[in-house]
mmCIF file with all atom_site columns, C-alpha atoms in Angstrom:
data_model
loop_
_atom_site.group_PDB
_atom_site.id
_atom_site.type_symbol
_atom_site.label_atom_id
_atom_site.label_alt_id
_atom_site.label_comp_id
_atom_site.label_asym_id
_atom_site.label_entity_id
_atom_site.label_seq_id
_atom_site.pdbx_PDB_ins_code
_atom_site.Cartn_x
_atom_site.Cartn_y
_atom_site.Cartn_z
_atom_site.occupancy
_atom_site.B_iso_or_equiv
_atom_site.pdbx_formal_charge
_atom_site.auth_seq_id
_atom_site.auth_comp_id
_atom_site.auth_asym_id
_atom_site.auth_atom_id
_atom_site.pdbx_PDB_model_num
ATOM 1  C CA . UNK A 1 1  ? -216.650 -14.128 -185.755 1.00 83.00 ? 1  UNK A CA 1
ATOM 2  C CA . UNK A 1 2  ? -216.416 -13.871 -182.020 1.00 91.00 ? 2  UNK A CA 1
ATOM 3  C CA . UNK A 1 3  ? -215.621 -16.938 -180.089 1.00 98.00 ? 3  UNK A CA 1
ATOM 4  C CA . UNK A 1 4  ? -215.543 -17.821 -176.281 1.00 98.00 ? 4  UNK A CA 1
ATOM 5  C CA . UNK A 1 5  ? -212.771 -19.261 -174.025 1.00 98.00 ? 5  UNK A CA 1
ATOM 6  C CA . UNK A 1 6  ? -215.076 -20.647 -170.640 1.00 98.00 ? 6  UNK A CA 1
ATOM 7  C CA . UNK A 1 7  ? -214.225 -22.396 -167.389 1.00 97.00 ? 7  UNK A CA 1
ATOM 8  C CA . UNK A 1 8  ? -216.576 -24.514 -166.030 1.00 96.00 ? 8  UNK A CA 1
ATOM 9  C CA . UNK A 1 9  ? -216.521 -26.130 -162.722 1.00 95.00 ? 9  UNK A CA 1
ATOM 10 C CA . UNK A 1 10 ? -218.595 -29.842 -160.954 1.00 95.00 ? 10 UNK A CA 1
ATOM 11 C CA . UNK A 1 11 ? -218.950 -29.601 -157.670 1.00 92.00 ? 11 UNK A CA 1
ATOM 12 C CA . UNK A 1 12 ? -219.906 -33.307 -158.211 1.00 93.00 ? 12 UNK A CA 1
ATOM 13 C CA . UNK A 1 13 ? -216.348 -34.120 -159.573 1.00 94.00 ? 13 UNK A CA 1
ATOM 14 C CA . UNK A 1 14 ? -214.490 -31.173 -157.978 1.00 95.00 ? 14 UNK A CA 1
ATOM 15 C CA . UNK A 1 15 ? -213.454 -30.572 -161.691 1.00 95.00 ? 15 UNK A CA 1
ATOM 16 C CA . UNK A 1 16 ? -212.491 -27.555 -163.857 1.00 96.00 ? 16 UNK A CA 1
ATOM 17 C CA . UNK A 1 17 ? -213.051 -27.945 -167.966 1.00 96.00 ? 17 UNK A CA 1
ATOM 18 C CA . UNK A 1 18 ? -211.984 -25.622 -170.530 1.00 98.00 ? 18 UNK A CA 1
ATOM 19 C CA . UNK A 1 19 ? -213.531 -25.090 -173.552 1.00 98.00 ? 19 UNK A CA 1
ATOM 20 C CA . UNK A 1 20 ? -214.111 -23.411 -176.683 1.00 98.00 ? 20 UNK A CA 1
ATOM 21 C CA . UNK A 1 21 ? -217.323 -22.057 -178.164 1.00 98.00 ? 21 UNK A CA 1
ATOM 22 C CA . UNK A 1 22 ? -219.325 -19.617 -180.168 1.00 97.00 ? 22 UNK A CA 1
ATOM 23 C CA . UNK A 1 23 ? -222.299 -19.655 -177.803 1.00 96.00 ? 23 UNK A CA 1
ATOM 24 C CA . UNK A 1 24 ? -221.709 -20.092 -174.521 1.00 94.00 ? 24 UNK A CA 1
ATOM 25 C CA . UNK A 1 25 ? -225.273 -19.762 -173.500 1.00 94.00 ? 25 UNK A CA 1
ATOM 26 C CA . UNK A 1 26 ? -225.973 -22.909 -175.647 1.00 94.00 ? 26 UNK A CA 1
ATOM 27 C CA . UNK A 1 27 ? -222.820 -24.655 -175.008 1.00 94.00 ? 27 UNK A CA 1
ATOM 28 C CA . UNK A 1 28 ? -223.131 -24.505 -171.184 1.00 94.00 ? 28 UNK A CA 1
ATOM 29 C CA . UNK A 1 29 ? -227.036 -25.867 -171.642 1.00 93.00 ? 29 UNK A CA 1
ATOM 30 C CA . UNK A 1 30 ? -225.595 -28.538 -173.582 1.00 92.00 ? 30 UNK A CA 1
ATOM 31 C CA . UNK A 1 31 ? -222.839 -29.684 -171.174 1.00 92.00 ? 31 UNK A CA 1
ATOM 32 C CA . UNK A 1 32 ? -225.770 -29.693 -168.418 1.00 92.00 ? 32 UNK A CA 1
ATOM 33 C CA . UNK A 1 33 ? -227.723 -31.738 -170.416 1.00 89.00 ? 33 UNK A CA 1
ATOM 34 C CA . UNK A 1 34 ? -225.657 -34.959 -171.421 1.00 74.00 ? 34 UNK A CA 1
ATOM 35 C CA . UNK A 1 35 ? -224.675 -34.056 -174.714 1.00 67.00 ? 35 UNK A CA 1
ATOM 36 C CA . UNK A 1 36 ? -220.665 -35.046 -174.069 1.00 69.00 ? 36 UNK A CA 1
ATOM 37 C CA . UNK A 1 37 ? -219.511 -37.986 -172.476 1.00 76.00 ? 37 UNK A CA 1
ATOM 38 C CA . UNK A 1 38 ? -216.418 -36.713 -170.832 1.00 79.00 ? 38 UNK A CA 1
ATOM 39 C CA . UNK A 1 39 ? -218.799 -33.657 -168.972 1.00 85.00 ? 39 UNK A CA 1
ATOM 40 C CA . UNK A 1 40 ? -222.297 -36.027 -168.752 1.00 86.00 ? 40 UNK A CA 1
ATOM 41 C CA . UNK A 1 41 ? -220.437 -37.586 -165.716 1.00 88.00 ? 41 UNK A CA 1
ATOM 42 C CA . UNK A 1 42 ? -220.250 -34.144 -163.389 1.00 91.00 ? 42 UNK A CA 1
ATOM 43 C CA . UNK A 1 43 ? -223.404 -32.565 -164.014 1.00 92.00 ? 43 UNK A CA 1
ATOM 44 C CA . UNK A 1 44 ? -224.912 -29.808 -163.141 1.00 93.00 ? 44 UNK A CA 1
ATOM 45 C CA . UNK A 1 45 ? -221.594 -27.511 -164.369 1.00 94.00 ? 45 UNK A CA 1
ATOM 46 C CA . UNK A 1 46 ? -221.125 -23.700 -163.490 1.00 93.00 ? 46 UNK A CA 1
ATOM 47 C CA . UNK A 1 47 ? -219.513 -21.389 -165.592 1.00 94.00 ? 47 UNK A CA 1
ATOM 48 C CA . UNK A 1 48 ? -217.021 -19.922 -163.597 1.00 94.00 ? 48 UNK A CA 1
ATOM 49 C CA . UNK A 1 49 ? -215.353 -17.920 -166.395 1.00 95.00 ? 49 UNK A CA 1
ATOM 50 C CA . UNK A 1 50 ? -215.368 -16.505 -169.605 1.00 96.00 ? 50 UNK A CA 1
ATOM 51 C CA . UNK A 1 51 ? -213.911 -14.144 -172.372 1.00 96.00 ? 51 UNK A CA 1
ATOM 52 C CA . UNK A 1 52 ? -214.688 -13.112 -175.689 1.00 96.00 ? 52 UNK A CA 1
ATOM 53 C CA . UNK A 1 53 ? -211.926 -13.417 -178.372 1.00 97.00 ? 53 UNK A CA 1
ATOM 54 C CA . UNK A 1 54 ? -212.145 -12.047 -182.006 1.00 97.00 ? 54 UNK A CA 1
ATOM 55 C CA . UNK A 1 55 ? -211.176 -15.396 -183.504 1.00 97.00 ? 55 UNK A CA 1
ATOM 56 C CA . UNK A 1 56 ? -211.063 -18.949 -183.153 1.00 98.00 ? 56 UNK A CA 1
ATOM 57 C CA . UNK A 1 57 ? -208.069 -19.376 -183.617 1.00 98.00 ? 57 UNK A CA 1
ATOM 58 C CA . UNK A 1 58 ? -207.549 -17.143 -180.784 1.00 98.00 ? 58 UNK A CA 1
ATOM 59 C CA . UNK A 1 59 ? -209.802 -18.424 -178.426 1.00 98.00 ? 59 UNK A CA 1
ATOM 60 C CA . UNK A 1 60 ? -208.070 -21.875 -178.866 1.00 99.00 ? 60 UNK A CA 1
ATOM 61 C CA . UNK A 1 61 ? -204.990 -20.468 -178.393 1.00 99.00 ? 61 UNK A CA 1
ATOM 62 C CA . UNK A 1 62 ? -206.284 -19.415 -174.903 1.00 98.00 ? 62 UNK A CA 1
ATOM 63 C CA . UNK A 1 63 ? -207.789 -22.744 -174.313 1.00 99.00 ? 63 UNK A CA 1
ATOM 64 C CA . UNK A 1 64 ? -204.941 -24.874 -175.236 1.00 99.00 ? 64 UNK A CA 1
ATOM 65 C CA . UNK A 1 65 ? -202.599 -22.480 -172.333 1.00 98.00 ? 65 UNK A CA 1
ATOM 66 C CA . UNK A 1 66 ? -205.241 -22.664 -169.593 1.00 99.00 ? 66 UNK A CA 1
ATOM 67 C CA . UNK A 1 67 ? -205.405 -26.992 -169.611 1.00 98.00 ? 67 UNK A CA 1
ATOM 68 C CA . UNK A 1 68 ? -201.594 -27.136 -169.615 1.00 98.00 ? 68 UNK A CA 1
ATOM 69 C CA . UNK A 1 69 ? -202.689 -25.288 -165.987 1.00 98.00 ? 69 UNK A CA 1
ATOM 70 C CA . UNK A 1 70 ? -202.959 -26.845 -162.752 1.00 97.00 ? 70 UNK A CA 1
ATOM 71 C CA . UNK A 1 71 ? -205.646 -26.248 -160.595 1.00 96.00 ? 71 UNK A CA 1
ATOM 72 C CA . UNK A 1 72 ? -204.244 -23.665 -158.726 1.00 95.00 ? 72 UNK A CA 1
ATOM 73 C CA . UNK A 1 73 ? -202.861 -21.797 -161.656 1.00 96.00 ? 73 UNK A CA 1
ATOM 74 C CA . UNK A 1 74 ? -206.607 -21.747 -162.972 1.00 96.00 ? 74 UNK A CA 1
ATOM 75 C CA . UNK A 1 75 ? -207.994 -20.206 -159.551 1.00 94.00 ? 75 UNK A CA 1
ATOM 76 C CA . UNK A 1 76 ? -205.180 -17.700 -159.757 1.00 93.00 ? 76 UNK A CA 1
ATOM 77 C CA . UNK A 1 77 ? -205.554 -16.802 -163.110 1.00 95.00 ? 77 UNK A CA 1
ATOM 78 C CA . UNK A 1 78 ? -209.757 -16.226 -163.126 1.00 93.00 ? 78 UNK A CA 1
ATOM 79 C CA . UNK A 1 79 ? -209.052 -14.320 -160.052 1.00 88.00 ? 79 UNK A CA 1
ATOM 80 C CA . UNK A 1 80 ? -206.247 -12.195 -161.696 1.00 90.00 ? 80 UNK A CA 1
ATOM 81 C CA . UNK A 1 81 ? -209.047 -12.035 -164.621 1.00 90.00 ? 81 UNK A CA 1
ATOM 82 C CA . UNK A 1 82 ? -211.829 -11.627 -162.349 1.00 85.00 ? 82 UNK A CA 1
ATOM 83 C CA . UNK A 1 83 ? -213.208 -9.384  -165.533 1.00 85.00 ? 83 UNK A CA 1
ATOM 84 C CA . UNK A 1 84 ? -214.243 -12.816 -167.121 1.00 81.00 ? 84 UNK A CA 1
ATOM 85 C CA . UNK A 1 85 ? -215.919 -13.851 -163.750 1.00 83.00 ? 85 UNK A CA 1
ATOM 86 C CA . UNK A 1 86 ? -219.890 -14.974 -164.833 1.00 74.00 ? 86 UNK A CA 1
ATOM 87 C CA . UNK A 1 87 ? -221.332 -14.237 -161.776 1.00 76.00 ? 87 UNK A CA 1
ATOM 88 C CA . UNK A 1 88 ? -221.576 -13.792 -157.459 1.00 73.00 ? 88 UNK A CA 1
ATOM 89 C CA . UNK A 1 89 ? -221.920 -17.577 -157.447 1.00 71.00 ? 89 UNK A CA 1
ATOM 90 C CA . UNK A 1 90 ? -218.678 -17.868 -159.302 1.00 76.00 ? 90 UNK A CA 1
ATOM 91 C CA . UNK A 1 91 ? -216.759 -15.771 -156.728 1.00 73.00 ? 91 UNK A CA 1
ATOM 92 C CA . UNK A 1 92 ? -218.271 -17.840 -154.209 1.00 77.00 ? 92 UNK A CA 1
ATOM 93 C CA . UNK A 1 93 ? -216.617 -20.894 -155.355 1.00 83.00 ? 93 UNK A CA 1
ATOM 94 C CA . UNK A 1 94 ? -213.497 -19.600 -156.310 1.00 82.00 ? 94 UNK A CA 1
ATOM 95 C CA . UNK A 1 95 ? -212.733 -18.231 -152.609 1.00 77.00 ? 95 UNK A CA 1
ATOM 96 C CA . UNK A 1 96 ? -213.776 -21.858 -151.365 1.00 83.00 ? 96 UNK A CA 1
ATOM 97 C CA . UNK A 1 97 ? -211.453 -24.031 -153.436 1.00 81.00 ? 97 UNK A CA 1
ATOM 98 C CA . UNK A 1 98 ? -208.604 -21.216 -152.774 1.00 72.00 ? 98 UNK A CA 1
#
């Protein structure tokens, strides 16, 4: 089954989190609406990034390399990815914390 690696980003916090799902749509609403702790405190959260992997185990993989990132190394790589960019928005942000 298909799984998602995603990058969100609070402009509350000024905070990246990296995550692993099979719905993104659903996971994202659920972020935005207080259902974790850890992400209840930087609400609302954009998905900057995304990408599809054929397995969880894959998609964790991928998750596990991009929080041993720092913040810079994150920009960099969705911008080297820019494939997995969601959306204009996104971009917009990126450039800004650059």
């Amino acid at each position: 089954m298909p799984c998602f690696t995603y990058i969100l980003f609070s402009t509350r916090l000024n905070l990246f989190y990296v995550g692993v799902t099979n719905n993104i749509e659903k996971r994202l609403i659920e972020h935005n609406k207080f259902a974790s702790c850890f992400t209840s405190t930087g609400v609302p959260w954009t998905l900057l990034w995304s990408t599809s992997k054929t397995d969880r185990k894959s998609a964790e993989r991928l998750e596990s390399r991009l929080k041993n990132l720092t913040r810079k190394r994150k920009i960099e790589f969705m911008i080297k990815y820019k494939d997995g960019i969601s959306q204009e928005l996104s971009i917009k942000i990126l450039n800004q914390l650059m």
